[in-house]
Coordinates of C-alpha atoms in Angstrom, one line a residue:
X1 CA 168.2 -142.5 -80.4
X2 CA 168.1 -146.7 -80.1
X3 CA 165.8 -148.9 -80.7
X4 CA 165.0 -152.6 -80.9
X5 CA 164.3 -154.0 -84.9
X6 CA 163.2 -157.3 -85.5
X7 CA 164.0 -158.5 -88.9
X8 CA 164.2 -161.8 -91.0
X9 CA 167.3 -163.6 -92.1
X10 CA 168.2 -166.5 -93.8
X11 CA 170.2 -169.2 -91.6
X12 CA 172.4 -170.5 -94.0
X13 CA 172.4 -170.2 -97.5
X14 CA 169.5 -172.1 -99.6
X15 CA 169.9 -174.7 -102.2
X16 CA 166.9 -175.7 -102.9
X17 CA 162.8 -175.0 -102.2
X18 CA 162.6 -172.6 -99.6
X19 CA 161.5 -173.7 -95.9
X20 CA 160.4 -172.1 -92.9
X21 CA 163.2 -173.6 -90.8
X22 CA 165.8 -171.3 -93.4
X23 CA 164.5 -168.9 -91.8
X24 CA 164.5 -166.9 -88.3
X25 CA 164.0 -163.1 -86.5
X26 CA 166.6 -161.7 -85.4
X27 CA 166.5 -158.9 -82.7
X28 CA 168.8 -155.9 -83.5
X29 CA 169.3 -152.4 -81.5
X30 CA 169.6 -149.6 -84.5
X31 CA 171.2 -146.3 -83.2
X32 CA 170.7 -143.4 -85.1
X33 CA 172.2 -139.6 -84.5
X34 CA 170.6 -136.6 -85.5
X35 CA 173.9 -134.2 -86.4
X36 CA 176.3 -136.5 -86.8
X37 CA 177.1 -136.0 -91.4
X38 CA 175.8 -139.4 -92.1
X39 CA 173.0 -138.4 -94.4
X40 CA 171.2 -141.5 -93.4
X41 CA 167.4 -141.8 -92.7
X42 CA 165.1 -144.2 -90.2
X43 CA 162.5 -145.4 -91.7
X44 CA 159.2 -147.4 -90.5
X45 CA 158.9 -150.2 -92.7
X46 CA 155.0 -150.4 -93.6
X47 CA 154.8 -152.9 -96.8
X48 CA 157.7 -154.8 -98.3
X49 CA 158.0 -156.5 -101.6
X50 CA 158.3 -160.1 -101.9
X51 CA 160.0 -161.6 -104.8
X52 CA 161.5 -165.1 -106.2
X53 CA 164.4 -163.6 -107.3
X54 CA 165.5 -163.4 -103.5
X55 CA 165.7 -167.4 -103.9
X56 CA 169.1 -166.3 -106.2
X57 CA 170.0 -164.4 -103.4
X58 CA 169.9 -166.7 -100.8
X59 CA 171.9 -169.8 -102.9
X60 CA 175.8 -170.3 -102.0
X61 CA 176.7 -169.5 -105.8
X62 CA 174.3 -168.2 -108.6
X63 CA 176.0 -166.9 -111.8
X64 CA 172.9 -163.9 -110.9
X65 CA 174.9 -162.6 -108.0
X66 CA 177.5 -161.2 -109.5
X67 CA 175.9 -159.5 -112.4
X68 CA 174.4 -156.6 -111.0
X69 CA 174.3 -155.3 -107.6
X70 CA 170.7 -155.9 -106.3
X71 CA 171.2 -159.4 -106.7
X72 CA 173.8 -159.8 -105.1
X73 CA 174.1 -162.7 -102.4
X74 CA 172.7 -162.2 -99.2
X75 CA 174.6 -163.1 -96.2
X76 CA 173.3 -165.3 -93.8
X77 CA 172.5 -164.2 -90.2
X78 CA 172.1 -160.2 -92.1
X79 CA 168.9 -157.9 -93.2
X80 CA 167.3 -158.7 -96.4
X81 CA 166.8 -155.8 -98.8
X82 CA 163.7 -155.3 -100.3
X83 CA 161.7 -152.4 -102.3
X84 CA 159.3 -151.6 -100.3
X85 CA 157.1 -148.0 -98.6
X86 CA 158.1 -147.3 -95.1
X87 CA 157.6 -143.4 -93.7
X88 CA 160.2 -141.3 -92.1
X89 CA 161.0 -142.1 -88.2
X90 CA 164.4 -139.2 -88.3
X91 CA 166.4 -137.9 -91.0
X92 CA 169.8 -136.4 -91.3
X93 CA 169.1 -135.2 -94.8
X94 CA 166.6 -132.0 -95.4
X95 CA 164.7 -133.5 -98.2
X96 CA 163.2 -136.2 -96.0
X97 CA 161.3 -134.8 -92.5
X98 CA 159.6 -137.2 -90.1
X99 CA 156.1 -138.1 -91.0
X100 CA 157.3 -138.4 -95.0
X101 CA 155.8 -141.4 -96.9
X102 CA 158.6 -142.9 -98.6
X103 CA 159.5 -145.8 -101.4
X104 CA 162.7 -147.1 -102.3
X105 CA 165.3 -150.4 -101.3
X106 CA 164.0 -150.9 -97.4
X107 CA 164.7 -154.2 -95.8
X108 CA 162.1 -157.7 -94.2
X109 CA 162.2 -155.9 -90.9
X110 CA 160.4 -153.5 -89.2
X111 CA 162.6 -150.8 -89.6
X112 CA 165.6 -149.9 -92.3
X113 CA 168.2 -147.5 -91.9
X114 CA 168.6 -145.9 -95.6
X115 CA 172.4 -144.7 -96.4
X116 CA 173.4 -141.9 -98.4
X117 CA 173.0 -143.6 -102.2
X118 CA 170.8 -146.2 -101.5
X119 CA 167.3 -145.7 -103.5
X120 CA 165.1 -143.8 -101.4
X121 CA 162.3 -141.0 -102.4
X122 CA 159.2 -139.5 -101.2
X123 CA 155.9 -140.9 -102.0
X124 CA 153.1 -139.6 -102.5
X125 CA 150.3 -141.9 -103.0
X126 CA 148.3 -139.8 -105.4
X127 CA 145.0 -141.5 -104.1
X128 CA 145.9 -145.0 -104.4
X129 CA 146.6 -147.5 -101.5
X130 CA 150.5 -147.4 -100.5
X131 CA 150.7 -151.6 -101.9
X132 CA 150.1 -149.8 -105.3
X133 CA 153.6 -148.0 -105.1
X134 CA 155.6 -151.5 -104.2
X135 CA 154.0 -153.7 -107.1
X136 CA 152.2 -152.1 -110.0
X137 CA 153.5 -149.1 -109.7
X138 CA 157.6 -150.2 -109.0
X139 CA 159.7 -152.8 -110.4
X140 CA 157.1 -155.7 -110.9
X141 CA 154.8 -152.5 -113.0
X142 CA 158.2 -151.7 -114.3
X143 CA 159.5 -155.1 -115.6
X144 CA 155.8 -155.4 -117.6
X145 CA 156.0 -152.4 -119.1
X146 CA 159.9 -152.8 -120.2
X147 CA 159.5 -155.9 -121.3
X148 CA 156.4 -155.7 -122.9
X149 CA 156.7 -152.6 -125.1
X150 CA 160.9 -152.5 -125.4
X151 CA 161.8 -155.9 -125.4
X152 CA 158.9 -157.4 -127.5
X153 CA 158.0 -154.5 -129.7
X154 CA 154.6 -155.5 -129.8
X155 CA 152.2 -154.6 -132.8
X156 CA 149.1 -154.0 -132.9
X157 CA 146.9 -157.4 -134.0
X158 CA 149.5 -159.9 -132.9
X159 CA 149.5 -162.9 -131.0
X160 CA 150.8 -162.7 -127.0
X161 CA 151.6 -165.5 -124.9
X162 CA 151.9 -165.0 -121.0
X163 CA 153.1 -167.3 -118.3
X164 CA 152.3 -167.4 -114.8
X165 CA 150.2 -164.7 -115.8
X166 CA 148.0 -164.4 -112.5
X167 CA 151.4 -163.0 -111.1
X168 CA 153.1 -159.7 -110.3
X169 CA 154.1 -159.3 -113.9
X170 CA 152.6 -161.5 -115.9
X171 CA 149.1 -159.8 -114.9
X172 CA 150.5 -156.4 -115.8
X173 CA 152.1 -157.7 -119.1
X174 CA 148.6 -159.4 -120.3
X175 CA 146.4 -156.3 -119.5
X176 CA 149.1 -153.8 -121.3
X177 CA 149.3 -156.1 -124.4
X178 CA 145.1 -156.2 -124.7
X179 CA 145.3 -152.5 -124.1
X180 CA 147.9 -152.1 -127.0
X181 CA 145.4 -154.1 -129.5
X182 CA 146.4 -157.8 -129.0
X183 CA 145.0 -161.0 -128.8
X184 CA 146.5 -162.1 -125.4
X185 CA 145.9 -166.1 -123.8
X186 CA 147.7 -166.4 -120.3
X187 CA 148.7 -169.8 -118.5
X188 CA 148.4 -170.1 -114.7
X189 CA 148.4 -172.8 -111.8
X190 CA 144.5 -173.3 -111.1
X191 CA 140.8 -172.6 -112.3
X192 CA 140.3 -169.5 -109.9
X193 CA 143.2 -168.0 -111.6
X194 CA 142.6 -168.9 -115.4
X195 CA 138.8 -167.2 -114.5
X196 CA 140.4 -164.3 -112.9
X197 CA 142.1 -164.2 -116.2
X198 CA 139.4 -164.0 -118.3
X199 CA 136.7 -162.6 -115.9
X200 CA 138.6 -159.5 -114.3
X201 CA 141.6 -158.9 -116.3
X202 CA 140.0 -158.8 -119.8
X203 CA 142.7 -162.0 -121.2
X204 CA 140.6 -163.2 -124.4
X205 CA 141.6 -166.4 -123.0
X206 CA 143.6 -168.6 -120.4
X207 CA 144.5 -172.0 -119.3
X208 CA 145.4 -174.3 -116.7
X209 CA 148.7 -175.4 -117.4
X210 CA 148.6 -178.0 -114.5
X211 CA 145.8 -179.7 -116.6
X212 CA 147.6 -180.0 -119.9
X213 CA 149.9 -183.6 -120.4
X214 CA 151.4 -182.1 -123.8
X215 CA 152.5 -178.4 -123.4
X216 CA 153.1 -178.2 -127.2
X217 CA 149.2 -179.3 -128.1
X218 CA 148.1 -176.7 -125.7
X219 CA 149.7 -174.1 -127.2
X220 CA 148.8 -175.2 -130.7
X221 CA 145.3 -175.6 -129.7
X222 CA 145.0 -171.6 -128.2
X223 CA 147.3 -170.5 -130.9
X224 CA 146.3 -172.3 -134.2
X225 CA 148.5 -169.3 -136.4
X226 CA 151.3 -168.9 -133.9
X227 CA 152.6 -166.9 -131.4
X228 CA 154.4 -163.5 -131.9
X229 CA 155.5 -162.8 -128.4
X230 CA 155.8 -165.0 -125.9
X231 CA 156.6 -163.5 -122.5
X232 CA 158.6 -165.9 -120.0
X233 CA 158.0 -165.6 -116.2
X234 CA 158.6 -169.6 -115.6
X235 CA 161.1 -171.0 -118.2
X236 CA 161.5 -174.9 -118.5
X237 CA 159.3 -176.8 -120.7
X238 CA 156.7 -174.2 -120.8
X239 CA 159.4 -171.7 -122.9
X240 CA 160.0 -174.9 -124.7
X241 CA 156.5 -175.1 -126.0
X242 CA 156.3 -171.6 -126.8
X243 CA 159.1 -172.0 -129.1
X244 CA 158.0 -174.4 -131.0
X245 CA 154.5 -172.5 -131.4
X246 CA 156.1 -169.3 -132.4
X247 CA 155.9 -167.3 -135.6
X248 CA 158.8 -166.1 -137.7
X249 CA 160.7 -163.4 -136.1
X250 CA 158.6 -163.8 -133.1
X251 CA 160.1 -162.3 -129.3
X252 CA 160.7 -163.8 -126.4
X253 CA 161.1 -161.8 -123.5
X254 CA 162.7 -163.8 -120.8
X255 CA 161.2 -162.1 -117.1
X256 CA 162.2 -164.8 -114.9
X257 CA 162.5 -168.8 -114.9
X258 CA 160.7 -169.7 -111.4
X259 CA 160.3 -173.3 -112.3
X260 CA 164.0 -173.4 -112.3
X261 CA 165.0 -171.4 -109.0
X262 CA 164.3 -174.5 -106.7
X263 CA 165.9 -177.1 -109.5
X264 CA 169.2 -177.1 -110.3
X265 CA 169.4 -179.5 -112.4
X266 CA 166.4 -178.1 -114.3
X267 CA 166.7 -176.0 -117.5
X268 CA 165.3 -175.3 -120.7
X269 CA 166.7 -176.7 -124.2
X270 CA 164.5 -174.7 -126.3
X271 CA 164.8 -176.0 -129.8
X272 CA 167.8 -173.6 -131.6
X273 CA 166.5 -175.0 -135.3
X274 CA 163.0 -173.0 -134.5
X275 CA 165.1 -170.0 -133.4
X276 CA 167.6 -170.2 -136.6
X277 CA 165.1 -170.8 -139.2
X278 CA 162.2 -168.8 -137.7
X279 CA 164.6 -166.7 -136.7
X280 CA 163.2 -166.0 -133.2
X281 CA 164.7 -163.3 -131.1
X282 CA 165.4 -164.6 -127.5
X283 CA 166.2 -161.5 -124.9
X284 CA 166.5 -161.5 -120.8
X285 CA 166.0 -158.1 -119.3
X286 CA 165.6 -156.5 -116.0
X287 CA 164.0 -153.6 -114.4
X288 CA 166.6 -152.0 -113.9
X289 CA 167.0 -151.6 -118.1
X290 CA 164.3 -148.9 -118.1
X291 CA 165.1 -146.5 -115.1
X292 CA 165.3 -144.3 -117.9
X293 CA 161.3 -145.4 -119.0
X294 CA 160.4 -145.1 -115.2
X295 CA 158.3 -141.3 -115.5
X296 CA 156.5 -142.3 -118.9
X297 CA 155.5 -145.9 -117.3
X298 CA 154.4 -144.5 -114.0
X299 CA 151.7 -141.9 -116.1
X300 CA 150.9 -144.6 -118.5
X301 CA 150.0 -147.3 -115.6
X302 CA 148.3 -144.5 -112.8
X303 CA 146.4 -143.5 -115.9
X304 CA 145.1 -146.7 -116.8
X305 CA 144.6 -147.4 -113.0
X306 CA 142.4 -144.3 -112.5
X307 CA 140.3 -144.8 -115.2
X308 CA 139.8 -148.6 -114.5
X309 CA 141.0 -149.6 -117.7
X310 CA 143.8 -151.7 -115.7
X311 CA 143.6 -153.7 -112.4
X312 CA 146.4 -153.6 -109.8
X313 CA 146.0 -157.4 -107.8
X314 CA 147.5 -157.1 -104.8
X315 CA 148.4 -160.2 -101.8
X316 CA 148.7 -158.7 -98.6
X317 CA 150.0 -161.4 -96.0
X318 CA 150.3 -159.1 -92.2
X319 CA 153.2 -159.1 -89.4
X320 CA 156.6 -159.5 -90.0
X321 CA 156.1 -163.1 -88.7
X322 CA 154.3 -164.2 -91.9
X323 CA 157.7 -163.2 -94.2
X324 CA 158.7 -166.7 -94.7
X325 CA 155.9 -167.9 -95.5
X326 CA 154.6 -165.5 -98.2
X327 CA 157.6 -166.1 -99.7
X328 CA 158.1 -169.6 -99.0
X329 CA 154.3 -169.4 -101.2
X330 CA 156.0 -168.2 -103.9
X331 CA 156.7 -171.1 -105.4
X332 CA 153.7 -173.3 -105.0
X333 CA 152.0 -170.6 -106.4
X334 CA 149.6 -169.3 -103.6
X335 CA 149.9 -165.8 -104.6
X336 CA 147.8 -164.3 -106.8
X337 CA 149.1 -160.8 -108.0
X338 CA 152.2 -159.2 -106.2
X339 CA 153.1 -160.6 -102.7
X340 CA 153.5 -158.1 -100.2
X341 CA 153.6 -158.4 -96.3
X342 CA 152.2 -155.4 -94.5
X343 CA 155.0 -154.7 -91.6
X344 CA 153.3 -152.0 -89.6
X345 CA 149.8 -149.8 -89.7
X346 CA 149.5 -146.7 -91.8

């Protein structure tokens, strides 16, 4: 069978904040063969994950593209993978029949064509709406849970610092951490967010960061006896600040560093005294880490979700046409939660 695919690529590569004019659709004929060994699938792209770490992607050089495969560069002019839930249009392989709800690496376009080895499995949706299965319950649910529990080895009673905590993660990580017994104050980009914060999420407290001229007196003033874990979504002077608010042998768990996708000449200079003498452990991590954690993170979360002791926030832009801009969004922060763009109907 053939058929037309519209999908979104970059036009050259991106140095810089994101515009729309990086962008365009492109108009593709995908031919696909029942019988002919490929072990490949068609798939209906129905909600695709949007995610700064594309911006990495999309650069002419980033030290990030060659050190693991998902992140490696994207080529203009060519699909964009993604994670996202799609359902089955034809299959070559017997564990996938047409009709299947699926999740795994699908593409900013309305349909992907999934190869043999490529991450791919069926979904079922276990009651909860499909957006569920691309953010809080995959790799953004995944990176809080990680990083949270395995990275900071949290304990009950201590002190947790989130950034850009209205986000994908950073939403997750604050509601895990008050659910594991600690004191939790999150920093985000406006007042609807800080009293989302506190009013939905259950943060004891929350800031404005855009509002604060000394990053360090903010921190001291919600954190008079320290922090123990800081968890970094935005790097810069905000992980700066945390740094020199932090407690002896407090963690750092290092998500991402937004502020400093768009900024090249940008980058933290966290004071290395602090970490020597208060001998502060400093760790990056990725998803990808806890595969392993994946079955005991999925229970946990869909437990916590069902019983409406956690919140999944979810940003649904619709139509392929409105890729660009939920991710150009990104970073003014106009999302709150995890971006997704909803491709087709259910």
């Amino acid at each position: 069978m053939e058929l037309k695919n519209r999908f979104i690529s970059i036009k050259a590569s991106i140095d810089g904040c994101p515009q729309d004019s990086d962008f365009e659709i492109k108009t593709e004929t995908l031919s696909f063969s029942i019988g002919d060994g490929t072990k490949q699938v068609l798939v209906q792209n129905l909600y695709v994950s949007i995610d700064p770490y594309q911006l990495n992607r999309m650069k002419s050089r980033s030290s990030s593209q060659t050190a693991i495969s998902f992140a490696s560069a994207i080529i203009p002019g060519e699909a964009i993978d993604t994670y996202g839930v799609g359902r089955v249009v034809e299959s070559e392989k017997p564990d996938f029949q047409k009709g299947d709800l699926v999740v795994g690496l699908l593409s900013w376009g309305e349909y992907t064509i999934v190869k043999e080895g490529s991450i791919l499995n069926k979904l079922d949706p276990m009651g909860l709406p499909l957006p569920h299965h691309v953010g809080t319950l995959g790799f953004s649910g995944l990176s809080a849970y990680g990083g949270f529990f395995e990275v900071c080895k949290p304990k009950k009673g201590e002190t947790v610092f989130v950034s850009a905590a209205s986000g994908s993660v950073g939403s997750l990580v604050g509601q895990y951490a008050k659910l594991f017994g600690c004191h939790v104050v999150g920093c985000a980009g406006s007042q609807k967010k800080v009293d989302l914060l506190k009013e939905e999420l259950g943060f004891d407290d929350a800031f404005n960061y855009k509002e604060e001229t000394d990053l360090n007196s903010a921190l001291k003033r919600y954190f008079p006896d320290g922090i123990d874990i800081y968890f970094d979504n935005v790097g810069g002077e905000m992980l700066e600040a945390a740094v020199v608010n932090m407690n002896t042998f407090g963690r750092v768990a290092v998500c991402g560093v937004i502020s400093e996708y768009v900024d090249n000449g940008k980058r933290a200079a966290p004071n290395m005294l602090d970490v020597v003498y208060k001998r502060i452990a400093i760790q990056g991590f990725l998803a990808n880490d806890y595969i392993k954690l994946y079955a005991d993170f999925f229970s946990t979360t869909m437990e916590h979700l069902r019983t409406g002791k956690m919140k999944a926030l979810t940003d649904i832009s619709y139509g392929l046409e409105s890729v660009p801009s939920a991710f150009i969004g990104l970073f003014r922060g106009d999302n709150v939660g995890k971006k997704i763009v909803q491709i087709a109907d259910e």
